[in-house]
Coordinates of C-alpha atoms in Angstrom, one line a residue:
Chain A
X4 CA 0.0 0.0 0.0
X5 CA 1.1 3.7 -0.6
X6 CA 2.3 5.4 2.2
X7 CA 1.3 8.5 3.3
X8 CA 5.0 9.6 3.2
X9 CA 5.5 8.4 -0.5
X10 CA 2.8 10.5 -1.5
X11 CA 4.1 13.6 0.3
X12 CA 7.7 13.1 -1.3
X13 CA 6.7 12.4 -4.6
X14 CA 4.5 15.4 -4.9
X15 CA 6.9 17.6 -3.2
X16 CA 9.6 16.8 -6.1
X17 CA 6.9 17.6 -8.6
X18 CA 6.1 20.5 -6.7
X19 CA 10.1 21.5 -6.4
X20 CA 10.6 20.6 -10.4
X21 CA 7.8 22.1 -12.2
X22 CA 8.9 25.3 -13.9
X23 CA 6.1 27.7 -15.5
X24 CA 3.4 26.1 -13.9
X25 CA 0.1 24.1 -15.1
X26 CA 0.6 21.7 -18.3
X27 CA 4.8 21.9 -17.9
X28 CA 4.6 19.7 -14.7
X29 CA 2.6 16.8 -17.1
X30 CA 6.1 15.4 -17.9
X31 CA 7.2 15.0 -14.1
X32 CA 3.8 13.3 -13.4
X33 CA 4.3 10.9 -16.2
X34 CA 7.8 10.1 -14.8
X35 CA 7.0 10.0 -11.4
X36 CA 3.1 8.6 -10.9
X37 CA 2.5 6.7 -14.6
X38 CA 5.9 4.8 -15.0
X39 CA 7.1 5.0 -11.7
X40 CA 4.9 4.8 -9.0
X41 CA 1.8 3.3 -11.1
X42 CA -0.5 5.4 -9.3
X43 CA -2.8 6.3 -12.5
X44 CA -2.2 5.2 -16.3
X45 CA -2.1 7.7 -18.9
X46 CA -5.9 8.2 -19.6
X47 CA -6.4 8.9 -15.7
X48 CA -4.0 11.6 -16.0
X49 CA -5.6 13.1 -19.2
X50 CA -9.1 12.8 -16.9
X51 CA -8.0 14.8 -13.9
X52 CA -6.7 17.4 -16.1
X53 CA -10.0 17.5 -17.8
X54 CA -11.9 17.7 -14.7
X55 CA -9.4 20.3 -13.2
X56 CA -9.5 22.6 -16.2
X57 CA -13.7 23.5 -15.6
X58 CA -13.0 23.4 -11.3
X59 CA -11.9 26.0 -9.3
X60 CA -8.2 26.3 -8.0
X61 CA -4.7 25.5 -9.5
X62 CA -4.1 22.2 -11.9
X63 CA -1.5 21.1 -10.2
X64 CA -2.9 21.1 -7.1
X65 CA -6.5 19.3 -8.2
X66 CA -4.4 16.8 -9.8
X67 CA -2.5 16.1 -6.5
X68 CA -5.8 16.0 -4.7
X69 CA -7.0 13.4 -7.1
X70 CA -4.1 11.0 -7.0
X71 CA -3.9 11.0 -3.5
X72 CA -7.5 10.2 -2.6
X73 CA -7.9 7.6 -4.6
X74 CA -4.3 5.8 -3.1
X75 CA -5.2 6.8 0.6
X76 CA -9.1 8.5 1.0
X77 CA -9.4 11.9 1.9
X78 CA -6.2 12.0 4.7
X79 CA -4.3 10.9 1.2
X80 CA -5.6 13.8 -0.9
X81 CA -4.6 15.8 1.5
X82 CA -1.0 15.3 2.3
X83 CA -0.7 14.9 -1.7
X84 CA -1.3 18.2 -2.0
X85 CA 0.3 19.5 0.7
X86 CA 3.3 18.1 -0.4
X87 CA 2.9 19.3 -4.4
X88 CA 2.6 22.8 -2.1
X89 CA 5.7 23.0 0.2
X90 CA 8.6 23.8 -1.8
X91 CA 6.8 26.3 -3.4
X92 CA 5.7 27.8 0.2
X93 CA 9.8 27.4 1.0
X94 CA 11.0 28.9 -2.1
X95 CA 8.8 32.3 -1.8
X96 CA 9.1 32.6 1.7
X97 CA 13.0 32.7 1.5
X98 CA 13.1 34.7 -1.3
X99 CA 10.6 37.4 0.0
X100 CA 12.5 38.3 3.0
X101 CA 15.8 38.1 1.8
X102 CA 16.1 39.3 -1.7
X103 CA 13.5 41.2 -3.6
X104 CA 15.1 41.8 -7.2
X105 CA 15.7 38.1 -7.5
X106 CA 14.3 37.8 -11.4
X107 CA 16.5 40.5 -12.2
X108 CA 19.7 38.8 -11.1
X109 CA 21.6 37.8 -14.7
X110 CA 22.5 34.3 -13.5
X111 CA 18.9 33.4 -12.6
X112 CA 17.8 34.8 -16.0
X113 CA 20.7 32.7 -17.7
X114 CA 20.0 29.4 -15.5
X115 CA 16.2 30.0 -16.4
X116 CA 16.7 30.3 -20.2
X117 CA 18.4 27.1 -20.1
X118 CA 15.4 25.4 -18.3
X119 CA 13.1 26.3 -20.8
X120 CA 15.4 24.2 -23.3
X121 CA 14.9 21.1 -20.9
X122 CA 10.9 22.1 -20.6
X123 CA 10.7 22.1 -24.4
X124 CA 12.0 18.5 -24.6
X125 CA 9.8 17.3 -21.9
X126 CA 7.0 18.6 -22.8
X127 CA 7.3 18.0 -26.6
X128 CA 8.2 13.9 -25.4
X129 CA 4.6 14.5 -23.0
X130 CA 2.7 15.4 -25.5
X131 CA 3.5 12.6 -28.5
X132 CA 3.1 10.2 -25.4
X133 CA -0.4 11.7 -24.9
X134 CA -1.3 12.1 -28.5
X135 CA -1.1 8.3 -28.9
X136 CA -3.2 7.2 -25.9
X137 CA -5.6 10.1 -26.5
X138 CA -6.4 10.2 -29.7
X139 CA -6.7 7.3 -31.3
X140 CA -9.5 7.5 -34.3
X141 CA -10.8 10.1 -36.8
X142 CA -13.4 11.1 -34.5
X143 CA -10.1 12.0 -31.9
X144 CA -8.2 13.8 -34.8
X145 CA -10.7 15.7 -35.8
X146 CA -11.8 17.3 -32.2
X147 CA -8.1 17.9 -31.7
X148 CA -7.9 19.6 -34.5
X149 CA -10.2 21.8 -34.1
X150 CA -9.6 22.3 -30.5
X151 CA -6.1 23.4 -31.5
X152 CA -7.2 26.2 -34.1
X153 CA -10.0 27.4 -32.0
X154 CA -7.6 28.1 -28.9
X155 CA -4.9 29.8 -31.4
X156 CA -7.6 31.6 -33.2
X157 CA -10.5 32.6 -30.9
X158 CA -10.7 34.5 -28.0
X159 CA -13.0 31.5 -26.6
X160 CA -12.7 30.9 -22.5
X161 CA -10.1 27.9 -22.0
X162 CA -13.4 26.3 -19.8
X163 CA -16.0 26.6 -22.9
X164 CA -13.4 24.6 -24.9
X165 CA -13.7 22.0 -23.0
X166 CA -17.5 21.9 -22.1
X167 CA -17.7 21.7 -25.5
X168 CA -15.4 18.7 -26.3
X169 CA -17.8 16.9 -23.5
X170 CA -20.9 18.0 -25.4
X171 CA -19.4 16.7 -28.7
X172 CA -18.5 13.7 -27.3
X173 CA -21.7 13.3 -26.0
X174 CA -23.6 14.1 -29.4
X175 CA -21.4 11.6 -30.9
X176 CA -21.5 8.6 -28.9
X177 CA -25.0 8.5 -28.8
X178 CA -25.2 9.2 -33.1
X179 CA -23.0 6.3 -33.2
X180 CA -24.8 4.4 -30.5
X181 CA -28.2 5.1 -32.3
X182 CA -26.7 3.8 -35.5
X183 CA -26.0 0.7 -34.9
X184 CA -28.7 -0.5 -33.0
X185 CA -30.8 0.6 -36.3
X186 CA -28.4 -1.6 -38.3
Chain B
X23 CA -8.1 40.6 12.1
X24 CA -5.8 40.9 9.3
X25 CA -5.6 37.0 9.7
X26 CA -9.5 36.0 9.5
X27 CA -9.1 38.4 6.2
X28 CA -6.5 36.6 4.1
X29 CA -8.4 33.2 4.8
X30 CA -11.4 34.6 3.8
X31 CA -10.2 36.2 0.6
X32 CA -8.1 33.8 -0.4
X33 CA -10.6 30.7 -0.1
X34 CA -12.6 33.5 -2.0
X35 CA -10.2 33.2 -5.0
X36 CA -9.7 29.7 -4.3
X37 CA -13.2 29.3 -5.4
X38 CA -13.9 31.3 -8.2
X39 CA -10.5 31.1 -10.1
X40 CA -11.1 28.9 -12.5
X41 CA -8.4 27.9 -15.1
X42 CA -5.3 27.9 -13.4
X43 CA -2.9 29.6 -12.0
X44 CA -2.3 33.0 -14.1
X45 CA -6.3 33.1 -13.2
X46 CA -5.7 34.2 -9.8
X47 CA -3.9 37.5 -10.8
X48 CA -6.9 39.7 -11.5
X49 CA -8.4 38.8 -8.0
X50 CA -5.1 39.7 -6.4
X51 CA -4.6 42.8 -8.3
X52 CA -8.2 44.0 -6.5
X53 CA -6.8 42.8 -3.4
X54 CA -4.5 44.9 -3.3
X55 CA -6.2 47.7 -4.1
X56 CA -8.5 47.2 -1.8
X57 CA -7.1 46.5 1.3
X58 CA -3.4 48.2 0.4
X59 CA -1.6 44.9 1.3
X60 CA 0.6 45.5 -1.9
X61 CA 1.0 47.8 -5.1
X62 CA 0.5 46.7 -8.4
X63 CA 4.6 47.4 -8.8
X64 CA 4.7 44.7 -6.4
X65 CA 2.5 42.5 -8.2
X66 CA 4.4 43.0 -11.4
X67 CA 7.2 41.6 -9.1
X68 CA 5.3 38.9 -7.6
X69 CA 4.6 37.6 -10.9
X70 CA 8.1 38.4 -12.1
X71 CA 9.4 35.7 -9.1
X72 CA 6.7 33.4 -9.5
X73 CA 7.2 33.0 -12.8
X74 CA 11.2 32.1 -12.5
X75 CA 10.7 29.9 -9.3
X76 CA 9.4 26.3 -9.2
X77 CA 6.5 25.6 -8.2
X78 CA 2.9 26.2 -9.6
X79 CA 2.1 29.8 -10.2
X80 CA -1.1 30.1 -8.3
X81 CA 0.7 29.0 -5.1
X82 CA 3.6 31.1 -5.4
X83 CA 1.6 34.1 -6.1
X84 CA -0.6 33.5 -3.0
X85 CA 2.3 32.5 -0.7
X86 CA 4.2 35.9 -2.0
X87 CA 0.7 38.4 -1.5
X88 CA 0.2 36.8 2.1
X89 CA 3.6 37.7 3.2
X90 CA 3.3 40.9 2.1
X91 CA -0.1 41.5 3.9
X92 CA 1.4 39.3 7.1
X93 CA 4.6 37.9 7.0
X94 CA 5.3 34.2 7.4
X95 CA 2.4 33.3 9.0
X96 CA 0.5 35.2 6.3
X97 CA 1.6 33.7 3.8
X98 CA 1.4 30.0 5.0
X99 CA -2.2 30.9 5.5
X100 CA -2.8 32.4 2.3
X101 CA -1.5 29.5 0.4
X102 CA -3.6 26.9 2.8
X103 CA -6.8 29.1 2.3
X104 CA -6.1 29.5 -1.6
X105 CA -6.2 25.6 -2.4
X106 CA -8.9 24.6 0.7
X107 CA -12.2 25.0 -1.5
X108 CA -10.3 23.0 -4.5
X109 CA -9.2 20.0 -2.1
X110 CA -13.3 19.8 -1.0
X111 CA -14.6 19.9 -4.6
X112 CA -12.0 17.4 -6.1
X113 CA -12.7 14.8 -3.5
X114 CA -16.1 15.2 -4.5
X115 CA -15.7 14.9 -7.9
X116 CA -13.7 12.2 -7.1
X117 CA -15.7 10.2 -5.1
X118 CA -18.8 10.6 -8.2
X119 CA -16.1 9.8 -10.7
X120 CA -14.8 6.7 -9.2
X121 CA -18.8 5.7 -8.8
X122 CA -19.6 6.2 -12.4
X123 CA -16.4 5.7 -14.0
X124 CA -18.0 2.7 -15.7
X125 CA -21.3 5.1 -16.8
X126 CA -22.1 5.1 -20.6
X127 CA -22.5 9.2 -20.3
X128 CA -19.0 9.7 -18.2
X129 CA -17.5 7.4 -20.3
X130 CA -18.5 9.3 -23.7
X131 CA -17.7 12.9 -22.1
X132 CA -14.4 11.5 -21.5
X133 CA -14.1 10.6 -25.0
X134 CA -14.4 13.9 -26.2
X135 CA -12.4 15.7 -23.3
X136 CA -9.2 14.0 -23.6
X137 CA -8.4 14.8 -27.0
X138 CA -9.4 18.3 -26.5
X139 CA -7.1 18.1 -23.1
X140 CA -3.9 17.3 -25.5
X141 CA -5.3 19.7 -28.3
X142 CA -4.8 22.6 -25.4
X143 CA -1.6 20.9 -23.5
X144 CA -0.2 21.1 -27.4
X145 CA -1.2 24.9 -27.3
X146 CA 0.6 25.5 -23.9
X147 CA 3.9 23.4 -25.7
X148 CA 3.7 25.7 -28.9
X149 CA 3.9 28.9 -27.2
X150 CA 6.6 27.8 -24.9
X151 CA 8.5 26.8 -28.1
X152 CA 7.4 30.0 -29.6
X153 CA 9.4 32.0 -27.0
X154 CA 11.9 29.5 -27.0
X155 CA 13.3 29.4 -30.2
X156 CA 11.8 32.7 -31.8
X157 CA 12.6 36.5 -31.6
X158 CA 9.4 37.9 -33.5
X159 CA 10.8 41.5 -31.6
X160 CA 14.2 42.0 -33.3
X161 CA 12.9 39.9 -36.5
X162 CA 9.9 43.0 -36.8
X163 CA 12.3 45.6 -36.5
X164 CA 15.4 44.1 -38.7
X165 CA 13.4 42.0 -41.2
X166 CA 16.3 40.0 -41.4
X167 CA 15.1 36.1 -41.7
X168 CA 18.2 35.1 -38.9
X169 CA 17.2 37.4 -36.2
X170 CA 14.0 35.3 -36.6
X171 CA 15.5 32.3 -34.5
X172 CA 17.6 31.9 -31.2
X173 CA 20.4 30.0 -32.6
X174 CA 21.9 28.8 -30.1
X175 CA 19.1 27.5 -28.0
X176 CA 17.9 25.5 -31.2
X177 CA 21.3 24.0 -31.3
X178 CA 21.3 22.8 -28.0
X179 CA 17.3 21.8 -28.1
X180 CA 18.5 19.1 -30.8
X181 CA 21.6 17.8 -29.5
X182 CA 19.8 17.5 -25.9
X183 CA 16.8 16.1 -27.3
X184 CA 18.3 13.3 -29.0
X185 CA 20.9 12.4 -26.1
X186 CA 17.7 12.4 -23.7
X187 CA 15.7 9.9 -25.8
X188 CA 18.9 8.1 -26.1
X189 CA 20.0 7.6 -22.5
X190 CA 16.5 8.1 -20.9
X191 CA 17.8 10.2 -17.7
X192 CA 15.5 11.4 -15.2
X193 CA 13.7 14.5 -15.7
X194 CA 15.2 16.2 -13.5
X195 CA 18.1 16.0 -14.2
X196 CA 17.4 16.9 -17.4
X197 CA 16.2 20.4 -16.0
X198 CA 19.6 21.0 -13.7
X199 CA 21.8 20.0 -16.9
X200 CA 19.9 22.9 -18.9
X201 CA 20.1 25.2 -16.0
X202 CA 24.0 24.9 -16.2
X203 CA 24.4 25.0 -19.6
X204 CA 22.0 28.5 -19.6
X205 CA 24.7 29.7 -16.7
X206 CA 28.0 28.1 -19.2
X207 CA 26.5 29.9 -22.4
X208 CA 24.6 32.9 -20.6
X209 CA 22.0 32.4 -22.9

C-alpha cells in the first residue's frame, strides 16, 4: 500500500521541479506517478486534467488532490497536495524576505533560459506520449484539430473549450450508438 | 483581524478562479487595491518571481501576497486558504467519478475531453516553443530572416533532445543540466 509519506515526497519533487506552472509539470507526473509509482495510467492523468481545467483552483494542485484520494481517501488527498505545495511555500518565503530583485539577477535569468530548453523537450516527449493514448480514431483527430485552431484563433474561454469537447463527445457517442442498434 | 481576512479572501479566490494559475492575478490585483496589502509594482514583481521559481504559479503568487499582507504566518495561510475550497470539490468529484467511471454518459464525455485536453496541452507546448526558439521582436524591427531564430538555443534543443531519448535520464536531471548549460552559455 502507498504510504502517506510516498505520497508527500513524490508530490513535493513535482512541486520543487515544475517550472512555469500548469501543463509543464505533465512530464514529471508521467515520470514520477504513470511509469514509476503506477498510481494512475495515462488516460487517468488526461481525466484529472480534464476535470481540473472547468474546477476551481490551480491544476497542479487538483491533480494532487486526485491522485492522492484515490491511493489513501481523503487523509491521502490531502497530504498529496500539501506536499505538491511545500517547496513552493519554502522557495517564496526565503526569497521574499531576503532578496527582492531576484528575477532581475543575470544568473537566474541565464539558468532560467536554459530550463526552458529542458521544458521544451519534456513537454514535446509529453505530448506525443499523450497524443497516442488520446487520440486514437478520426473522431479523436478531428476534435483535436479543431480544438487546437479554436484556442490559437478565438478568443474562446479555455473552460468553454472544454465543455464543449464533453458535449461533442456526448452528441457523438450517442449518433454512433443510435446507429448501430438501427443496423 | 488581518488573519481571519487573508483566509477569507483567499478561499474567496480559491473558489472562483477557474483555469489555473495566471487566473488568480486579477483577483489579487483587486486585493491589493482594496485592502493596500501590496502595489500593483509589487504585483508585477510577484509575478516576475513566481514566474522564475518552481513551483505552480497560483501557489507562489498566494504564498508571496500573504507575506506581504502578514509575514510568514500570512503567507502560509494564504496558500492553505487558496487551495482549501479546490481539495473539497476534487474529493467530490472524485468520489462521483470513481462511482460512475464505468457510466455510458461519463464514459462518452471523456471521450471527447481528452483529446481536447492534448489539443490545449499542445497549445501551452507551442507557445513555450514560440518563446523559446523565436525573436518575432528583433525579427519585426530588422526583417532580417536570422534574427528570426535563437540559434543557439535550437542547437542545443536538438543535440539534448536526441541524447535524452537516447539515455532516458530522469527529468530532473534533465532540467539541472539545462540550468548549467544556460549559466556556461549565458543564454
Amino acid at each position: 500500500m502507498t504510504s502517506y509519506w510516498q505520497l508527500f515526497i513524490t508530490f513535493s519533487k513535482i512541486g520543487a521541479f515544475t517550472f512555469g506552472g500548469g501543463y509543464a509539470m505533465l512530464p514529471l507526473i508521467q515520470k514520477e506517478i504513470v511509469e514509476h509509482h503506477q498510481w494512475a495510467s495515462e488516460e487517468d492523468i488526461m481525466d484529472y486534467f480534464a476535470v481540473a481545467q472547468c474546477t476551481p483552483g490551480v491544476i497542479a494542485v487538483n491533480t494532487a488532490t486526485f491522485i492522492g484520494y484515490y491511493q489513501r481517501g481523503i487523509l491521502g488527498a490531502i497530504i498529496a497536495t500539501l506536499g505538491v505545495i511545500t517547496p513552493s511555500i519554502c522557495i517564496i518565503l526565503t526569497i521574499a524576505s531576503i532578496l527582492t530583485s531576484f528575477s532581475e539577477i543575470a544568473m537566474v535569468q541565464h539558468a532560467l533560459n536554459g530550463i526552458r530548453i529542458a521544458v521544451c523537450i519534456l513537454i514535446l516527449q509529453a505530448v506525443l506520449k499523450l497524443f497516442k493514448s488520446s487520440v486514437k480514431d478520426i473522431f479523436g483527430t478531428i476534435l483535436f484539430i479543431a480544438i487546437l485552431s479554436l484556442s490559437f484563433l478565438s478568443a474562446l474561454p479555455t473552460i468553454f473549450l472544454v465543455i464543449l469537447s464533453a458535449v461533442v463527445g456526448l452528441g457523438y457517442s450517442y449518433i454512433k450508438k443510435k446507429r448501430s442498434s438501427a443496423l | 483581524m488581518i488573519y481571519f481576512q487573508l483566509c477569507f479572501e483567499f478561499f474567496k479566490i480559491g473558489l472562483f478562479a477557474v483555469g489555473g494559475g495566471l487566473a488568480t492575478i486579477p483577483f489579487l490585483s483587486e486585493l491589493g487595491v482594496r485592502y493596500g496589502w501590496f502595489s500593483t509594482e509589487m504585483l508585477t514583481n510577484m509575478i516576475a518571481v513566481s514566474e522564475s521559481t518552481p513551483g505552480p504559479i497560483g501557489i507562489n503568487m498566494a504564498t508571496f501576497s500573504g507575506f506581504h499582507a502578514a509575514d510568514m504566518f500570512g503567507g502560509i495561510l494564504a496558500t492553505l486558504s487558496l487551495i482549501a475550497p479546490s481539495i473539497i470539490i476534487i474529493i467530490i468529484v472524485a468520489q462521483v467519478l470513481k462511482k460512475f467511471k464505468e457510466n455510458q454518459i461519463i464514459q462518452a464525455i471523456f471521450y471527447g475531453l481528452r483529446p481536447a485536453v492534448t489539443a490545449l496541452i499542445s497549445v501551452s507546448a507551442i507557445q513555450i516553443f514560440s518563446i523559446t526558439f523565436f525573436n518575432t521582436d528583433l525579427f519585426s524591427q530588422t526583417k532580417n530572416i536570422l534574427d528570426l531564430f535563437h540559434l543557439l538555443p535550437i542547437v542545443l534543443f536538438i543535440i539534448l533532445y536526441f541524447g535524452y531519448r537516447k539515455y532516458k535520464c530522469h527529468p530532473i536531471y534533465l532540467i539541472l543540466i539545462c540550468a548549467a548549460l544556460g549559466i556556461l552559455f549565458q543564454l
